[in-house]
Every structure is written in C-alpha cells, then in structure tokens.
PDB file of C-alpha atoms in Angstrom:
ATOM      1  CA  UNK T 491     -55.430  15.199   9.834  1.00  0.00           C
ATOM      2  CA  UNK T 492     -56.121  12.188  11.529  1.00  0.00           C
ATOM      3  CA  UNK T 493     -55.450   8.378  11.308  1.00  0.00           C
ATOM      4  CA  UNK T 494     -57.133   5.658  12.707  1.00  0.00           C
ATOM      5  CA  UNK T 495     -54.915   2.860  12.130  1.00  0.00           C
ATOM      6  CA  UNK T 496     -56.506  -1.662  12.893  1.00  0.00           C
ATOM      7  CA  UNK T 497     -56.055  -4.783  12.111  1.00  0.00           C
ATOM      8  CA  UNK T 498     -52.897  -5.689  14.291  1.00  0.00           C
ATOM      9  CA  UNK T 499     -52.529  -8.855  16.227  1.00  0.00           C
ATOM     10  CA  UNK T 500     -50.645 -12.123  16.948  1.00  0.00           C
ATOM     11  CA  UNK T 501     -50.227 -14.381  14.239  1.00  0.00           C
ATOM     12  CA  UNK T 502     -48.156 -18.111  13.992  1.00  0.00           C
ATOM     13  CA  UNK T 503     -44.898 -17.443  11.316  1.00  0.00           C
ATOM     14  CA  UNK T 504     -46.752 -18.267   8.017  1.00  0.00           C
ATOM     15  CA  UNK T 505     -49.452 -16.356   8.676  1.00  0.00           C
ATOM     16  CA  UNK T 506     -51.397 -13.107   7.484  1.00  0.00           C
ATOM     17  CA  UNK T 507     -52.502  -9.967   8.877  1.00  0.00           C
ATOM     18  CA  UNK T 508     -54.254  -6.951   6.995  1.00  0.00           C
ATOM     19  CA  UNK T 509     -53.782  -3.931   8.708  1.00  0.00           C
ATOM     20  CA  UNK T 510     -55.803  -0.403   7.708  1.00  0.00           C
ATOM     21  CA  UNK T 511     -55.634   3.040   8.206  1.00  0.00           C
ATOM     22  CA  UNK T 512     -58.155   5.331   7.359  1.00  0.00           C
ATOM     23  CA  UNK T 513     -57.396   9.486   7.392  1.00  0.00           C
ATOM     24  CA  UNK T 514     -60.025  11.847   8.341  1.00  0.00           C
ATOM     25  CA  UNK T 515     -60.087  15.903   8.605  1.00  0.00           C
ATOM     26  CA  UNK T 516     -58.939  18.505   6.485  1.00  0.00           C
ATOM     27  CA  UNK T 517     -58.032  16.869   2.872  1.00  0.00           C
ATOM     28  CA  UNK T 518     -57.714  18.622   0.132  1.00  0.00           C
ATOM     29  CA  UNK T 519     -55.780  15.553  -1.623  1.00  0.00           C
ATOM     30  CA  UNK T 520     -53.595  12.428  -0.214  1.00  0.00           C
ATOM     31  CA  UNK T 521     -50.219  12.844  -2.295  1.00  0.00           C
ATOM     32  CA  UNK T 522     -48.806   9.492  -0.536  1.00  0.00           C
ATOM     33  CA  UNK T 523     -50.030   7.121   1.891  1.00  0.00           C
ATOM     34  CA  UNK T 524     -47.602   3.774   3.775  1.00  0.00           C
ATOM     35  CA  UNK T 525     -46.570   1.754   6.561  1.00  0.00           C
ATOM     36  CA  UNK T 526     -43.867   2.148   8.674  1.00  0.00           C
ATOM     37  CA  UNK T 527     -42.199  -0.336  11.528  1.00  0.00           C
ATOM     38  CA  UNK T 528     -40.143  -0.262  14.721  1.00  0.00           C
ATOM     39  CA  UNK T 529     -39.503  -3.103  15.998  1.00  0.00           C
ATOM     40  CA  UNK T 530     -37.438  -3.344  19.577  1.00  0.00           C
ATOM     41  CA  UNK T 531     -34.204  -1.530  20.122  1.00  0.00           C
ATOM     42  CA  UNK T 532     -34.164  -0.597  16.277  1.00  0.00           C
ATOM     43  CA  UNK T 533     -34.750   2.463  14.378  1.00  0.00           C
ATOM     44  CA  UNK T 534     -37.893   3.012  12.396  1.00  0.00           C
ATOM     45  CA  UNK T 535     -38.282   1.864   9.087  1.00  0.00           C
ATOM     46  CA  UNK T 536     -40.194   1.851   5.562  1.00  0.00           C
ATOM     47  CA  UNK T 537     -42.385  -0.866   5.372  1.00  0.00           C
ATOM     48  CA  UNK T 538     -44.324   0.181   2.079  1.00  0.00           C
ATOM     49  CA  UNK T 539     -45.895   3.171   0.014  1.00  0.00           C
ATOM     50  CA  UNK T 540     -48.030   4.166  -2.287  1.00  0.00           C
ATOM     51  CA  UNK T 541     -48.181   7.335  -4.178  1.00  0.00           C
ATOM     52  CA  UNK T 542     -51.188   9.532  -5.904  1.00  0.00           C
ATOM     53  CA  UNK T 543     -50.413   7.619  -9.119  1.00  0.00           C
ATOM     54  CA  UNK T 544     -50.813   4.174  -7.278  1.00  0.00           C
ATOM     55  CA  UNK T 545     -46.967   3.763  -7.806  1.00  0.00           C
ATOM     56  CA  UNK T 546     -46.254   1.312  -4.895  1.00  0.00           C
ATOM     57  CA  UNK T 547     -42.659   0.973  -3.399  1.00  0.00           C
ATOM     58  CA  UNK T 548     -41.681  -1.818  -0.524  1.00  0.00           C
ATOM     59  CA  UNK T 549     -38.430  -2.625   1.438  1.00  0.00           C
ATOM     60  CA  UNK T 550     -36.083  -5.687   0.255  1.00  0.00           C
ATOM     61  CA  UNK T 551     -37.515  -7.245   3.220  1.00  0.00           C
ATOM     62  CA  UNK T 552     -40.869  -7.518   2.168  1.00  0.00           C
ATOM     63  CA  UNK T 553     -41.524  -7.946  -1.197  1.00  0.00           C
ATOM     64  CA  UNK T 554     -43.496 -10.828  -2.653  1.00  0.00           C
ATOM     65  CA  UNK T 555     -45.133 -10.850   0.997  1.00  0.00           C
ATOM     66  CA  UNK T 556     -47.122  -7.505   1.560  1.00  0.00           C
ATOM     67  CA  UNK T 557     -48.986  -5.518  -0.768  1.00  0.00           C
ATOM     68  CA  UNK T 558     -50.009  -1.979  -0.523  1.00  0.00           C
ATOM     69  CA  UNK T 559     -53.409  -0.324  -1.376  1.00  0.00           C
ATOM     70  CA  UNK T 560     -55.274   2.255  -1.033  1.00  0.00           C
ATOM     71  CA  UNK T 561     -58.829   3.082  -1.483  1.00  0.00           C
ATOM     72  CA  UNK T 562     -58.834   7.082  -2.579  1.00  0.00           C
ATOM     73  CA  UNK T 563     -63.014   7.158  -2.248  1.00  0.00           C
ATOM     74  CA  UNK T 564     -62.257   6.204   1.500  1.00  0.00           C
ATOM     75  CA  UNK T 565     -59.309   8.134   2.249  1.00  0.00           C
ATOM     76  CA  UNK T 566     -57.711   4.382   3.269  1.00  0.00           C
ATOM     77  CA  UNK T 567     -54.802   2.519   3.193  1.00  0.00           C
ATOM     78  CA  UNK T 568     -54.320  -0.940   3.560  1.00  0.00           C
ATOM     79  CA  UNK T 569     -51.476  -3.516   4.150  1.00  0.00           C
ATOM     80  CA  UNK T 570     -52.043  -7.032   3.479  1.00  0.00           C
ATOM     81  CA  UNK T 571     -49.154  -9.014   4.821  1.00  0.00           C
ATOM     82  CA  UNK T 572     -48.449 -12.566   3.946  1.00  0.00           C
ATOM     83  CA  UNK T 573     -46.433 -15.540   4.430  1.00  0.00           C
ATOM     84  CA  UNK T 574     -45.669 -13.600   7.800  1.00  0.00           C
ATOM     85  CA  UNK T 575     -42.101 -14.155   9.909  1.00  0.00           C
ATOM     86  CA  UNK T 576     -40.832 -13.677  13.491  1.00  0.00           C
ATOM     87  CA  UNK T 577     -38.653 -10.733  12.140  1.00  0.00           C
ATOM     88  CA  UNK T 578     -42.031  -8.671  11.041  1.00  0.00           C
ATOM     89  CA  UNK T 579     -42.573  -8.657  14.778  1.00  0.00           C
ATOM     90  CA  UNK T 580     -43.203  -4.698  15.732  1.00  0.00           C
ATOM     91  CA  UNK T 581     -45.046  -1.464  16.137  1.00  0.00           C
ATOM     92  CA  UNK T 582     -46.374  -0.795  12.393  1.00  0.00           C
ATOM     93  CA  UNK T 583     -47.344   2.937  12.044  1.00  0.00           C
ATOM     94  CA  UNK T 584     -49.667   3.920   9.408  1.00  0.00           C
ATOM     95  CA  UNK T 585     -47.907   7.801   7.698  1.00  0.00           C
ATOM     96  CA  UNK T 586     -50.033   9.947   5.246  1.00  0.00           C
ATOM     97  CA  UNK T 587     -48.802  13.134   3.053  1.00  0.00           C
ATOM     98  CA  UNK T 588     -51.666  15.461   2.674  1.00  0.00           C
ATOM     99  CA  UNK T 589     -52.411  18.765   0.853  1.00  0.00           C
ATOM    100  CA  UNK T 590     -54.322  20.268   3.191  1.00  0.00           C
ATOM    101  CA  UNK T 591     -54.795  23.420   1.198  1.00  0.00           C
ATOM    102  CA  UNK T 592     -53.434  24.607  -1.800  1.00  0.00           C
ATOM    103  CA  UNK T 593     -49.618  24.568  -1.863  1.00  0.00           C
ATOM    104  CA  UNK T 594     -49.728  23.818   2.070  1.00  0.00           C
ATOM    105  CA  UNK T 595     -48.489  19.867   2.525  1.00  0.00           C
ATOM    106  CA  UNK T 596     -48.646  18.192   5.942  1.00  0.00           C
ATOM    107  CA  UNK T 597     -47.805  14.469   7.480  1.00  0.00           C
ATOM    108  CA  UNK T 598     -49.720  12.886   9.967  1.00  0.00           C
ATOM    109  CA  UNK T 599     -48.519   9.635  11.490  1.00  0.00           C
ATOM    110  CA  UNK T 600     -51.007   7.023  13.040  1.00  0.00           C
ATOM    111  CA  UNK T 601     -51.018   5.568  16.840  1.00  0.00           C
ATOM    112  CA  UNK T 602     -49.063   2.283  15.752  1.00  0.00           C
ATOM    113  CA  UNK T 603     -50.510  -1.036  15.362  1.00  0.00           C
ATOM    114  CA  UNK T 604     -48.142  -4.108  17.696  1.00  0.00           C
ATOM    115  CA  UNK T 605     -47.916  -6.970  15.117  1.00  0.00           C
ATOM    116  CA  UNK T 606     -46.016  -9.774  16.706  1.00  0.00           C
ATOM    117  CA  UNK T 607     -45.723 -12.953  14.692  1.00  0.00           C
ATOM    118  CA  UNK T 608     -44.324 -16.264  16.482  1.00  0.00           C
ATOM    119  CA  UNK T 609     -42.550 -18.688  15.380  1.00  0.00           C
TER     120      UNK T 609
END
C-alpha cells in the first residue's frame, strides 16, 4: 500500500491548512485512516483518526480546530486544520490500516508533510 500524502506549508498562527492523503495498491478495505505529528526533539504523536464507521477521534490538543475525513470512493483522507498555532509546527504523517486480503491487516505510513505555522 501506498500513500501520497499534500497540502503542507507555512501558514501565519490563525491560519488553515488542509492536508490529504490518498492510498493506492492492494485494498481490499481501509479499517482506519489518520494523521500523525513529530514535531522537533519530541516523540510522535496522534493527531486524529477516523475509523470504517466514520467514528472520528482527535488529541486534547486539537479539538474544535481540525477535523478529520475521509472520502472511502477515493481511498482519501483529509485533515482540515484551523485556527492554526506555533505549537502545530511539525512533520504530519498521514497512517492507514488496510485489509489487504482476507484476515491479512497491514499499516502503511505516508512520507510526512512539514507544516510550520508562525507566529
């Protein structure tokens, strides 16, 4: 499986960014699709998620400012991130959970995305 991950970019604190990820190659089904982010000297974390049942989950951090989707016809995800800070400043990397064949899971991560928002 393969992701193709866009829409990174320098923004002024405030701001908003949509970022996408689209997954290509052997798919049987997508059982969850999110965003992930290291920023500098810090571990990587959960950004957002979103689940087969469009059941979306986000970190403390973000909610009310990003919102996950997904669009199953094109295999996509999508982040649209709003009201934008300083601290959202990192490498966002775009993670899928696929069946690739019956009872056979795998999970691809994307090339990472630099957002960098300044304040």
């Amino acid at each position: 499986v393969q992701l193709q991950a866009s829409g990174g970019g320098l923004v002024q604190a405030g701001g908003s960014l949509r970022l996408s990820c689209a997954a290509s190659g052997s798919i049987f089904s997508i059982e969850s699709m999110g965003w992930y982010r290291q920023a500098p000297g810090k571990e990587r974390e959960l950004v957002a998620s979103i689940t087969t049942a469009d059941s979306p989950n986000y970190a403390d951090s973000v909610k009310g400012r990003f919102t996950i989707s997904r669009d199953n016809a094109k295999n996509t995800v999508f982040l649209q991130m709003n009201s934008l800070k300083p601290q959202d400043t990192a490498v966002y990397y775009c993670n899928v959970l696929v069946l690739v064949a019956p009872g056979s899971m795998e999970e691809s991560w994307g090339q990472g995305t630099q957002v960098t928002v300044s304040s």
